[in-house]
XYZ file of C-alpha atoms in Angstrom:
782
model
C 147.392 9.551 148.357
C 148.553 13.029 149.074
C 148.146 15.731 151.683
C 145.883 18.758 151.562
C 146.543 21.801 153.730
C 144.025 24.529 154.411
C 143.673 27.045 157.224
C 146.388 25.461 159.320
C 144.944 21.928 159.226
C 146.239 18.796 157.563
C 144.118 15.812 156.589
C 145.288 12.634 154.911
C 143.085 12.310 151.825
C 143.115 11.607 148.099
C 143.940 14.710 146.052
C 146.226 15.984 143.340
C 149.104 18.163 144.468
C 151.506 19.970 142.183
C 154.919 20.107 143.868
C 157.962 22.261 143.187
C 160.889 20.168 141.964
C 162.611 20.633 145.332
C 159.887 18.559 146.979
C 159.158 16.054 144.244
C 161.716 13.363 143.337
C 160.429 12.850 139.786
C 160.490 16.575 138.992
C 163.957 16.879 140.526
C 165.165 14.066 138.272
C 163.697 15.849 135.249
C 165.604 19.051 136.074
C 168.834 17.095 136.707
C 168.541 15.111 133.461
C 167.948 18.332 131.529
C 171.059 19.962 133.032
C 173.197 16.864 132.396
C 172.115 16.731 128.755
C 173.202 20.363 128.264
C 176.488 19.936 130.171
C 178.081 17.557 127.679
C 178.962 15.013 130.377
C 179.845 12.016 128.158
C 179.489 9.276 130.762
C 175.880 10.340 131.384
C 174.950 11.148 127.811
C 171.385 10.120 126.996
C 170.412 9.343 130.609
C 166.645 9.265 131.203
C 164.504 9.975 134.243
C 163.701 6.260 134.492
C 167.405 5.331 134.570
C 168.392 7.926 137.161
C 168.436 6.701 140.773
C 168.747 9.023 143.805
C 169.739 7.800 147.264
C 169.377 10.328 150.113
C 172.518 10.647 152.267
C 171.950 14.150 153.639
C 173.352 15.627 156.814
C 171.535 17.987 159.203
C 172.343 21.371 157.665
C 169.059 21.813 155.808
C 170.307 21.084 152.297
C 170.018 17.691 150.577
C 172.706 15.342 149.270
C 171.980 12.355 147.043
C 174.123 9.552 145.709
C 173.206 9.606 142.023
C 173.548 6.471 139.896
C 172.451 5.226 136.494
C 171.049 1.782 135.788
C 173.712 -0.406 134.233
C 176.609 1.890 135.192
C 178.985 1.546 138.130
C 179.921 5.237 138.071
C 178.177 7.411 140.660
C 177.859 11.149 141.148
C 176.880 13.338 144.116
C 173.918 15.701 143.793
C 173.728 18.595 146.278
C 170.467 20.567 146.509
C 170.516 23.843 148.453
C 167.790 24.093 151.108
C 164.895 26.500 150.654
C 165.923 28.604 153.639
C 169.280 29.475 152.059
C 167.574 31.132 149.082
C 167.269 34.246 151.259
C 171.069 34.524 151.368
C 172.304 35.804 147.983
C 175.935 34.953 148.822
C 175.386 31.392 150.102
C 175.547 29.564 146.768
C 178.188 31.905 145.320
C 180.494 31.401 148.304
C 180.176 27.610 148.048
C 181.101 27.710 144.366
C 184.078 29.988 145.044
C 185.307 27.678 147.788
C 184.763 24.618 145.581
C 186.862 26.169 142.806
C 189.715 26.904 145.244
C 189.543 23.466 146.902
C 189.238 21.458 143.676
C 192.114 23.374 142.058
C 194.275 22.193 144.977
C 192.836 18.657 144.526
C 191.267 18.787 147.996
C 187.611 18.327 146.991
C 185.704 16.908 144.003
C 185.244 19.161 140.980
C 181.725 20.431 140.281
C 180.675 18.831 136.984
C 177.239 20.461 136.655
C 176.093 23.694 138.343
C 172.446 24.789 138.336
C 172.777 28.418 139.371
C 171.586 29.087 142.897
C 169.948 25.676 143.324
C 172.141 22.595 143.025
C 175.374 21.162 141.682
C 176.695 17.731 140.726
C 180.185 16.445 141.499
C 182.073 13.174 141.275
C 181.344 10.547 143.926
C 184.904 10.386 145.196
C 185.109 7.707 147.882
C 183.735 6.393 151.156
C 183.574 7.675 154.729
C 186.639 6.816 156.869
C 186.417 4.363 159.753
C 184.986 5.676 163.007
C 188.362 5.267 164.726
C 191.402 6.589 162.875
C 194.657 4.714 163.425
C 197.843 6.747 163.855
C 198.835 6.454 160.171
C 195.422 7.666 158.991
C 195.417 10.452 161.591
C 198.827 11.556 160.354
C 197.631 11.696 156.751
C 194.572 13.644 157.915
C 196.939 16.141 159.576
C 198.795 16.602 156.286
C 195.480 16.962 154.446
C 194.207 19.711 156.795
C 197.554 21.475 156.413
C 197.057 21.470 152.630
C 193.589 23.013 153.097
C 195.141 25.728 155.240
C 197.675 26.411 152.489
C 194.911 27.311 149.989
C 195.161 31.064 149.223
C 192.502 33.101 151.041
C 191.709 35.571 148.264
C 188.684 33.515 147.144
C 186.890 34.829 150.284
C 187.660 38.541 149.787
C 184.504 39.386 147.806
C 182.302 37.571 150.314
C 183.905 39.326 153.275
C 183.315 42.673 151.538
C 179.644 41.772 151.076
C 179.341 40.810 154.758
C 180.998 44.043 155.881
C 178.477 45.993 153.849
C 175.536 44.009 155.219
C 176.767 43.949 158.840
C 178.883 47.090 159.536
C 179.694 45.867 163.050
C 181.964 43.229 161.469
C 184.473 46.054 160.887
C 185.335 45.555 164.567
C 186.027 41.834 164.151
C 189.584 40.545 163.624
C 190.105 38.289 160.585
C 190.254 35.369 162.993
C 187.062 35.499 165.051
C 184.077 33.185 165.780
C 181.649 35.607 164.112
C 183.029 34.762 160.641
C 181.895 31.185 161.259
C 178.408 32.466 162.156
C 178.381 34.546 158.973
C 178.497 31.410 156.792
C 174.813 30.797 157.592
C 172.808 33.990 157.392
C 169.326 32.520 157.820
C 170.324 30.002 160.497
C 172.657 32.035 162.682
C 173.227 35.664 161.712
C 169.502 36.376 161.572
C 169.279 34.877 165.076
C 171.803 37.355 166.490
C 170.898 40.235 164.193
C 171.153 42.902 166.920
C 174.515 44.680 166.773
C 174.834 44.418 170.543
C 174.782 40.639 170.371
C 177.210 40.565 167.442
C 179.575 42.792 169.372
C 179.190 40.507 172.382
C 180.195 37.542 170.198
C 183.194 39.383 168.739
C 184.515 40.362 172.170
C 183.986 36.917 173.695
C 186.713 35.333 171.570
C 189.297 33.024 173.127
C 192.604 33.730 171.394
C 194.840 30.750 170.503
C 198.500 31.086 171.479
C 200.681 28.799 169.307
C 202.127 30.149 166.062
C 200.479 27.517 163.861
C 197.059 28.034 165.455
C 196.913 31.829 165.137
C 197.425 31.947 161.336
C 194.473 33.283 159.311
C 193.847 30.622 156.657
C 191.218 29.015 154.444
C 189.030 26.843 156.705
C 186.587 24.115 155.797
C 184.358 25.123 158.726
C 182.528 21.793 159.110
C 185.307 19.238 158.933
C 184.418 15.892 160.493
C 184.249 12.237 159.538
C 180.951 12.640 157.691
C 182.431 15.317 155.415
C 185.602 13.376 154.593
C 186.071 10.579 152.088
C 188.922 8.170 151.513
C 189.799 8.041 147.837
C 191.341 5.057 146.011
C 194.560 5.321 144.051
C 197.729 7.321 144.505
C 201.039 6.451 146.151
C 199.934 7.320 149.688
C 198.230 4.808 151.984
C 195.428 7.284 152.670
C 194.092 9.994 150.357
C 191.396 12.283 151.726
C 188.933 14.572 149.970
C 186.682 17.167 151.642
C 182.938 17.443 151.003
C 180.221 19.947 151.964
C 181.757 23.418 151.722
C 178.657 25.254 152.981
C 180.602 26.654 155.957
C 183.943 27.253 154.221
C 185.428 30.644 155.113
C 188.640 32.262 156.336
C 189.516 32.143 160.033
C 192.169 31.053 162.544
C 193.740 27.700 161.647
C 192.718 26.310 165.029
C 189.101 26.401 163.817
C 189.352 23.183 161.767
C 191.645 21.377 164.213
C 189.325 22.023 167.134
C 186.330 20.995 165.014
C 187.904 17.579 164.354
C 188.314 17.031 168.098
C 184.842 18.361 168.979
C 183.181 16.122 166.367
C 185.008 13.012 167.606
C 186.987 12.399 164.407
C 190.144 12.525 166.535
C 189.197 10.529 169.616
C 192.213 9.130 171.467
C 195.515 10.625 172.546
C 197.602 8.688 169.992
C 195.537 9.844 167.004
C 195.552 13.461 168.228
C 199.332 13.527 168.663
C 199.905 11.819 165.302
C 197.606 14.359 163.620
C 199.217 17.393 165.267
C 202.787 16.280 164.541
C 202.036 15.602 160.856
C 200.125 18.898 160.571
C 202.997 20.961 161.983
C 205.541 19.201 159.815
C 203.484 19.743 156.641
C 203.042 23.436 157.504
C 206.768 23.907 158.050
C 206.617 24.491 161.830
C 208.760 22.774 164.506
C 207.120 19.489 165.512
C 208.837 18.273 168.682
C 206.772 17.156 171.695
C 206.440 20.656 173.176
C 205.226 22.104 169.857
C 202.680 19.288 169.426
C 201.461 19.789 173.006
C 201.048 23.558 172.493
C 198.935 23.038 169.350
C 196.757 20.409 171.041
C 196.232 22.637 174.092
C 195.005 25.400 171.778
C 192.694 22.923 170.052
C 191.274 21.471 173.274
C 190.508 24.764 175.031
C 188.997 26.311 171.905
C 186.137 23.789 171.930
C 184.296 26.337 174.073
C 184.262 28.959 171.300
C 184.646 27.060 168.033
C 181.919 25.656 165.852
C 178.350 24.412 166.078
C 176.905 23.943 169.593
C 180.083 25.143 171.300
C 179.573 26.822 174.674
C 179.825 30.243 173.037
C 177.496 29.242 170.202
C 174.830 28.063 172.650
C 175.233 31.101 174.894
C 174.841 33.568 172.009
C 172.001 31.841 170.146
C 169.943 31.066 173.247
C 169.871 34.605 174.639
C 166.200 35.482 174.188
C 166.506 39.113 175.160
C 168.816 41.742 173.765
C 172.170 41.089 175.421
C 174.387 44.095 175.903
C 176.733 43.021 178.671
C 179.151 40.153 179.192
C 177.251 39.076 182.298
C 174.781 37.501 179.888
C 177.537 35.000 179.050
C 178.559 34.194 182.619
C 178.596 30.413 182.013
C 180.830 30.735 178.962
C 183.070 33.335 180.619
C 183.577 31.008 183.582
C 184.919 28.380 181.160
C 187.047 30.932 179.301
C 188.741 31.827 182.588
C 189.696 28.167 183.081
C 190.936 27.949 179.481
C 193.157 31.010 179.926
C 194.433 29.657 183.232
C 195.593 26.479 181.456
C 198.254 28.477 179.602
C 199.899 29.246 182.958
C 199.092 26.052 184.908
C 201.094 23.056 183.675
C 199.087 20.527 185.666
C 195.753 21.832 184.347
C 197.114 21.992 180.785
C 198.234 18.354 180.903
C 194.888 17.238 182.314
C 193.054 19.072 179.500
C 195.219 17.556 176.759
C 194.968 14.110 178.362
C 191.202 14.042 179.067
C 189.720 16.808 176.919
C 188.605 20.238 178.135
C 185.079 19.344 179.259
C 186.266 16.283 181.195
C 188.885 17.963 183.353
C 187.802 18.358 186.981
C 187.876 22.162 187.028
C 185.452 22.347 184.093
C 183.180 19.616 185.453
C 182.846 21.556 188.707
C 182.263 24.864 186.890
C 179.586 23.344 184.676
C 177.801 21.676 187.570
C 176.254 25.007 188.601
C 174.250 25.373 185.390
C 174.489 21.848 183.938
C 174.326 19.427 186.860
C 173.637 16.335 184.747
C 177.070 15.598 183.271
C 179.500 12.731 183.666
C 181.807 13.418 186.629
C 179.610 15.982 188.408
C 179.771 15.417 192.206
C 176.655 14.433 194.146
C 176.298 16.237 197.471
C 174.074 16.026 200.546
C 172.119 19.104 201.622
C 170.050 19.544 204.805
C 166.421 20.476 204.208
C 164.444 22.574 206.680
C 160.836 21.365 207.162
C 159.584 24.654 205.709
C 161.493 23.900 202.491
C 160.028 20.451 201.824
C 157.381 21.713 199.388
C 159.895 23.662 197.298
C 162.335 20.745 197.350
C 159.618 18.429 196.042
C 159.405 20.655 192.971
C 163.186 20.693 192.498
C 164.146 17.825 190.218
C 167.780 18.059 191.320
C 166.796 16.385 194.588
C 164.986 13.474 192.939
C 166.454 10.148 191.911
C 165.093 7.043 190.183
C 166.040 3.438 190.820
C 166.471 1.261 187.716
C 165.727 -2.450 187.447
C 169.424 -3.367 187.862
C 169.882 -1.452 191.125
C 171.560 1.586 189.584
C 170.245 5.037 190.491
C 169.645 7.775 187.899
C 168.939 11.501 188.317
C 165.298 12.134 187.476
C 165.967 15.109 185.204
C 169.154 13.871 183.557
C 169.082 13.536 179.770
C 168.328 9.908 179.017
C 170.893 9.646 176.249
C 173.672 10.312 178.778
C 172.600 7.189 180.759
C 173.885 8.750 183.981
C 173.874 6.873 187.311
C 175.458 7.335 190.733
C 179.063 6.179 190.917
C 182.216 6.368 193.005
C 185.140 8.641 192.135
C 188.835 7.857 192.456
C 188.931 9.329 195.987
C 185.722 7.690 197.221
C 183.450 10.660 196.469
C 179.968 10.075 195.047
C 179.574 11.428 191.507
C 177.599 10.896 188.341
C 178.996 8.340 185.928
C 177.577 6.325 183.025
C 175.848 2.957 182.897
C 178.820 1.648 180.925
C 181.193 2.353 183.820
C 180.818 -1.107 185.329
C 183.819 -0.617 187.610
C 182.637 2.566 189.347
C 178.849 2.691 189.123
C 176.890 2.016 192.321
C 174.525 -0.983 192.384
C 172.104 -1.430 195.285
C 171.838 -4.741 197.093
C 168.926 -7.107 196.534
C 167.477 -6.110 199.933
C 167.615 -2.404 199.067
C 165.933 -2.972 195.714
C 163.056 -4.839 197.383
C 162.424 -1.931 199.750
C 162.580 0.900 197.221
C 160.210 1.936 194.420
C 161.159 1.203 190.824
C 160.557 4.363 188.805
C 163.460 4.182 186.349
C 164.053 1.795 183.479
C 162.482 -1.614 183.931
C 163.986 -4.978 183.135
C 163.279 -6.380 179.667
C 160.073 -8.451 179.578
C 160.576 -10.551 176.462
C 162.710 -13.671 176.079
C 166.209 -12.994 174.744
C 166.820 -14.197 171.177
C 170.016 -14.277 169.065
C 169.986 -12.125 165.932
C 170.752 -14.991 163.567
C 170.390 -14.544 159.823
C 168.882 -16.908 157.317
C 168.551 -17.158 153.551
C 171.658 -16.076 151.678
C 173.331 -15.077 154.956
C 172.669 -18.333 156.822
C 175.400 -19.103 159.347
C 175.932 -15.387 160.006
C 174.527 -13.022 162.621
C 174.618 -9.419 163.811
C 177.611 -8.698 166.078
C 179.053 -5.681 167.881
C 182.052 -3.907 166.370
C 183.403 -2.642 169.719
C 183.436 -3.492 173.421
C 180.258 -1.844 174.830
C 181.863 -1.262 178.234
C 184.428 1.145 176.795
C 183.799 4.878 176.451
C 181.151 7.140 177.956
C 178.104 6.984 175.716
C 179.297 6.833 172.114
C 177.528 4.868 169.399
C 178.667 1.347 168.499
C 178.156 0.283 164.854
C 176.629 -3.122 164.109
C 178.304 -5.574 161.763
C 177.708 -9.003 160.291
C 179.830 -11.783 161.809
C 179.855 -15.472 162.578
C 176.760 -16.982 164.169
C 178.855 -18.188 167.128
C 179.269 -14.516 168.183
C 175.607 -13.589 167.600
C 174.273 -10.583 169.468
C 171.436 -11.648 171.790
C 168.627 -9.135 172.353
C 165.215 -8.556 173.897
C 162.782 -7.385 171.183
C 160.349 -5.554 173.457
C 156.627 -4.935 172.952
C 157.235 -1.187 172.562
C 159.633 -1.903 169.690
C 162.874 -1.414 171.638
C 165.650 -3.899 170.838
C 167.735 -4.147 174.038
C 170.955 -6.094 174.439
C 170.633 -9.156 176.672
C 174.063 -8.747 178.305
C 173.768 -4.967 178.571
C 170.048 -4.040 178.709
C 170.942 -0.374 179.167
C 172.041 -0.437 175.494
C 169.641 -0.713 172.542
C 169.306 -0.412 168.767
C 169.291 3.249 167.770
C 168.483 5.324 164.680
C 170.943 8.216 164.717
C 169.008 11.313 165.893
C 165.813 9.543 164.811
C 167.069 9.395 161.230
C 166.422 6.002 159.620
C 167.501 6.824 156.067
C 169.062 5.152 153.083
C 172.744 4.550 153.841
C 172.526 5.517 157.538
C 174.528 3.124 159.721
C 172.620 1.122 162.322
C 174.173 1.504 165.774
C 173.866 0.658 169.452
C 173.295 3.504 171.911
C 171.982 4.173 175.418
C 168.481 2.760 175.909
C 166.053 5.685 176.103
C 162.830 4.160 174.823
C 162.347 7.183 172.605
C 161.206 7.337 168.985
C 164.577 6.382 167.537
C 164.415 3.122 169.535
C 161.214 1.692 168.078
C 161.472 -1.069 165.486
C 159.281 -3.765 163.984
C 159.992 -7.186 162.504
C 158.209 -7.518 159.143
C 156.433 -10.656 157.973
C 159.355 -11.550 155.695
C 161.874 -11.490 158.563
C 163.349 -8.064 157.757
C 163.554 -5.315 160.385
C 162.335 -1.728 159.869
C 162.050 1.401 161.975
C 158.460 2.093 163.062
C 158.766 5.530 161.483
C 160.439 4.433 158.239
C 158.769 1.137 157.257
C 159.970 1.495 153.652
C 163.557 0.896 154.854
C 165.049 -2.396 156.012
C 168.368 -3.414 157.534
C 170.874 -4.399 154.867
C 174.586 -4.913 154.287
C 176.687 -1.943 153.288
C 177.665 -2.255 149.642
C 180.921 -4.269 149.694
C 182.083 -2.609 146.488
C 182.077 0.783 148.196
C 183.392 -0.256 151.589
C 187.013 -0.091 152.600
C 186.245 -2.438 155.482
C 185.305 -5.521 153.512
C 187.123 -8.767 154.256
C 188.042 -11.913 152.461
C 185.023 -13.560 154.034
C 182.624 -11.651 151.775
C 179.931 -9.978 153.780
C 181.483 -10.692 157.186
C 182.722 -7.512 158.863
C 180.584 -5.146 156.778
C 178.508 -2.473 158.476
C 174.734 -2.773 158.764
C 172.844 0.128 157.165
C 169.311 1.156 156.235
C 168.285 0.616 152.612
C 164.983 1.053 150.707
C 163.424 -2.346 150.159
C 162.363 -1.518 146.595
C 165.740 -0.124 145.507
C 167.846 -3.142 146.518
C 169.258 -4.607 143.331
C 168.903 -8.104 144.763
C 167.989 -9.779 148.013
C 171.693 -10.452 148.614
C 172.125 -7.174 150.544
C 168.874 -7.480 152.497
C 169.197 -9.013 155.969
C 166.539 -11.599 156.844
C 166.444 -12.665 160.488
C 165.689 -16.114 161.850
C 163.500 -15.050 164.781
C 160.701 -16.896 166.621
C 157.232 -16.281 165.217
C 155.677 -13.105 166.633
C 158.963 -11.476 167.668
C 158.859 -7.740 167.023
C 155.245 -7.768 165.786
C 152.941 -5.627 167.925
C 149.845 -4.544 165.965
C 148.205 -3.206 169.125
C 150.563 -0.238 168.899
C 149.543 0.649 165.354
C 147.090 3.541 165.312
C 144.490 3.974 162.589
C 144.307 7.707 161.828
C 142.242 7.549 158.648
C 140.180 10.740 158.521
C 141.896 12.279 161.558
C 142.227 16.053 161.198
C 145.170 17.641 163.003
C 144.982 21.433 163.420
C 148.140 23.439 163.980
C 148.697 27.135 164.559
C 151.354 29.519 165.822
C 150.035 31.367 168.890
C 152.723 34.033 168.583
C 154.041 33.734 172.132
C 155.431 30.956 174.365
C 152.767 28.604 175.719
C 152.936 26.133 178.599
C 151.398 22.666 178.592
C 148.431 23.841 180.713
C 147.794 26.798 178.398
C 147.939 24.500 175.371
C 145.357 22.173 176.938
C 143.050 25.094 177.748
C 143.369 26.604 174.256
C 142.578 23.274 172.604
C 139.425 22.926 174.720
C 138.397 26.525 173.941
C 138.556 25.598 170.242
C 136.149 22.731 170.796
C 138.764 19.991 170.768
C 141.576 18.441 172.766
C 145.336 18.022 172.633
C 146.482 15.226 170.336
C 148.123 12.168 171.817
C 151.807 11.647 171.131
C 150.972 8.566 169.053
C 148.422 10.489 166.971
C 150.946 13.179 166.018
C 153.658 10.611 165.334
C 151.348 8.455 163.223
C 150.075 11.537 161.417
C 153.649 12.619 160.632
C 154.463 9.084 159.493
C 151.478 9.137 157.137
C 152.566 12.509 155.757
C 156.010 11.079 155.038
C 154.513 8.284 153.012
C 151.769 10.141 151.124
C 153.883 10.063 148.001
C 156.755 7.630 147.435
C 158.720 10.143 145.409
C 158.266 12.755 148.150
C 159.391 10.288 150.796
C 162.473 9.396 148.789
C 163.425 13.046 148.408
C 162.528 14.479 151.784
C 163.167 11.660 154.273
C 162.233 12.589 157.821
C 161.989 16.236 156.840
C 158.931 15.731 154.625
C 156.110 18.197 155.161
C 156.890 19.399 158.645
C 153.923 21.167 160.225
C 156.289 24.110 160.904
C 159.097 23.874 158.306
C 162.595 25.173 159.152
C 161.549 25.843 162.762
C 162.388 24.264 166.117
C 158.918 23.892 167.654
C 157.760 21.536 170.409
C 153.993 21.112 170.786
C 152.132 19.920 173.882
C 150.548 16.459 173.588
C 149.011 13.809 175.850
C 150.789 10.566 176.696
C 151.270 8.096 179.511
C 154.574 8.578 181.334
C 153.529 7.348 184.758
C 156.857 5.769 185.659
C 158.245 9.305 185.892
C 155.345 10.700 187.899
C 154.445 12.794 184.870
C 151.105 11.357 183.782
C 149.646 12.738 180.596
C 152.111 15.530 179.758
C 154.534 15.319 176.862
C 155.979 17.412 174.045
C 156.519 16.442 170.416
C 158.681 18.079 167.735
C 156.557 19.510 164.890
C 159.332 21.417 163.120
C 162.394 20.100 161.316
C 165.197 22.576 162.033
C 167.264 20.738 164.658
C 165.251 17.582 165.423
C 163.262 15.129 163.277
C 159.551 15.877 163.305
C 157.542 13.471 165.443
C 160.345 13.116 168.001
C 159.178 13.133 171.613
C 161.037 15.080 174.315
C 161.690 11.984 176.456
C 165.322 11.689 175.425
C 166.005 15.144 176.932
C 164.056 14.673 180.143
C 161.157 16.749 181.454
C 161.348 20.297 180.017
C 161.191 23.043 182.614
C 159.944 25.490 179.984
C 156.806 23.360 179.634
C 155.562 24.496 183.030
C 156.481 28.199 183.023
C 157.294 30.872 180.468
C 160.842 31.123 181.799
C 163.237 30.373 178.937
C 160.454 29.122 176.648
C 160.053 30.133 173.014
C 157.901 27.314 171.616
C 154.711 29.008 170.511
C 152.600 26.453 168.629
C 149.390 24.568 169.305
C 148.471 21.191 167.772
C 144.965 19.836 168.455
C 142.114 17.743 167.098
C 138.345 17.429 167.473
C 138.447 13.619 167.406
C 137.384 11.792 170.598
C 140.225 10.515 172.765
C 141.084 6.852 172.038
C 139.723 4.530 174.701
C 143.206 3.132 175.315
C 146.248 5.131 174.317
C 149.236 2.796 173.955
C 152.287 3.998 175.829
C 155.463 3.925 173.836
C 157.549 4.338 176.989
C 156.237 1.334 178.914
C 153.393 -1.111 178.615
C 150.231 0.106 180.336
C 150.248 -2.817 182.742
C 152.603 -2.398 185.672
C 153.460 1.145 184.729
C 152.567 2.563 188.157
C 155.278 1.646 190.637
C 154.548 0.093 194.045
C 156.513 -0.538 197.199
C 156.925 -4.038 198.503
C 154.323 -3.284 201.167
C 151.732 -2.482 198.498
C 151.698 1.291 198.991
C 152.073 3.490 195.958
C 155.108 5.794 195.770
C 155.549 9.248 194.370
C 158.697 9.024 192.295
C 161.633 10.193 194.412
C 164.128 8.675 196.829
C 164.417 10.831 199.948
C 166.589 10.647 203.034
C 164.787 9.879 206.266
C 164.777 11.832 209.526
C 164.875 15.590 209.374
C 166.382 15.783 205.889
């Protein structure tokens, strides 16, 4: 089957469809084989399309990366395909190749073996991703490695800077070390977003200058350095040998750029690893490396998280200005943080708190952020008197509404679900927001209080808890946690295979959520909704969103509802640095295509009671369903979307219809699915577009209204907005830019299954039988 598009509609139907090689796995293989045959690569001489195997291991930058292997050969290569959107930037591919030549000459990145001009390149598969937590020795070697990157001569970037200066004359005003050079690495993603000179000038002038001598040097920067773009390579005299991948954002900037990026991305997590990294970095660069020098470099790195890299405070402020910004007042939130950062250079106590906790966790920053971002860990909770005349306006203000969860914890109604925030107690007795994992400080209501209050938050698991025991070739083993789930704020915890005596016990819910029995606020999670070949399976905050829906297949394997062609499997022991003498025990659990597994030895088969994880009532038959989609050209609210759909003789789609439709589009062609993953055939490619849909979200007092992602720029298509809470832009035009309409003429299903909760018991009740509205309010005059 394939997909036919005409006049903005998509229907699943039988048809022939000629695809460009970028969107067709077989055609891509043909192009790759042809280039290999002409390159003279001896190890791959005579390779055929049938022998070539591609495994998608792409990141989120828009391009594609594949692990390329040949039947009967242990040697692998990496294939990198530039995304369509980057074809509009004539310097994008050329800059990557120039950076690759400079990096590989210094033995810091793999050498490009085959280059297909402007489209893709092939390089050696050099190693495996480092562990999620770097020990001090590994952090020290990483510091020396980053220092070697910063020692690469910068002349490789001169021609590209000259091109940028010609294209954007305002860059003449930018120092060689400035955030705008980072933006300039992605013309179509970022520079075209801030194309007005006034906004570029605003970005240039908003810079936070580092202070230490090592940090202020203008050097070659990787620009996207984090654990996912690093590999540990075998061989050599050193205990750890790193190589850098993905040079799409390589450029020349202040040295602090890469160091801050490592901290922002969580590659350097704890104090010991940060200090070990900084000391080794300074020593390798030839700078003094006593405690004061290390502290000064780390202070620069910590405070620069507000202005360095993707989704920094400055990045968000600049890219989310929807009108032409000409004055610094447009950046008041960022400037408030910059003032605190500059104050840290003169306030020893504040500086030590920042280096100890991280910039965004110090109390001064938490308080500053609470004005515009009230739903963050550590934000204080205050009591405000309400005049009777204000009651109606307060009812509309989500900041005054709280939800009680099944376990007696209390969550803010509008807080992002993935933060798992609840009320807690601070070190001085103050009430603040903390996380579900903070068992010591979170507030839990008494049994009497729970009986008297409405339950509108997360409900208790309904299914019987079962251990995740394995059978078949892995009998006697089970899935186990790799870390203590009570530690940390809300980071992911990888799953591993261990002894059956330590088996993880879970509730496999009817909606597809797999919740931990000991910690039901944690659940199985597909990273950002991405269940893809090689992606690690992890535990994360329970949100009951699309990345938390799984199904147990008839053969005992487990798949994501939105990637049924993938099953849970063991990470290849031959390519893992974490293997043990016990064979598979200790290896990470990853997603793998069922058909591409060389044997059933890697596939995990679970010994679960019959019927566990099988819920056919949630499977929607969309055969013949036509989904229309169009760009209205201006922001639209949920009510406007509903009215427009009715004016066109139809209705809004249900969330499940759009998700099932997207799932069908992903699977219309196996080769297409293998190549494109969750990005296949987005209704609005390379855009961030949320469309209004109908769903049942009654536990949040939000019956019927929901939004679904129909683009593929920042979020996987088909993702619902539940994980981010109720969007304010869905009710008014204020701050909105989503301008699309998705609708159908099909009659509404008689019973739309809710993927958030089961239909039964979804409406909350008080113990006295009266229905409640969804907020906890103080009595009396308040």
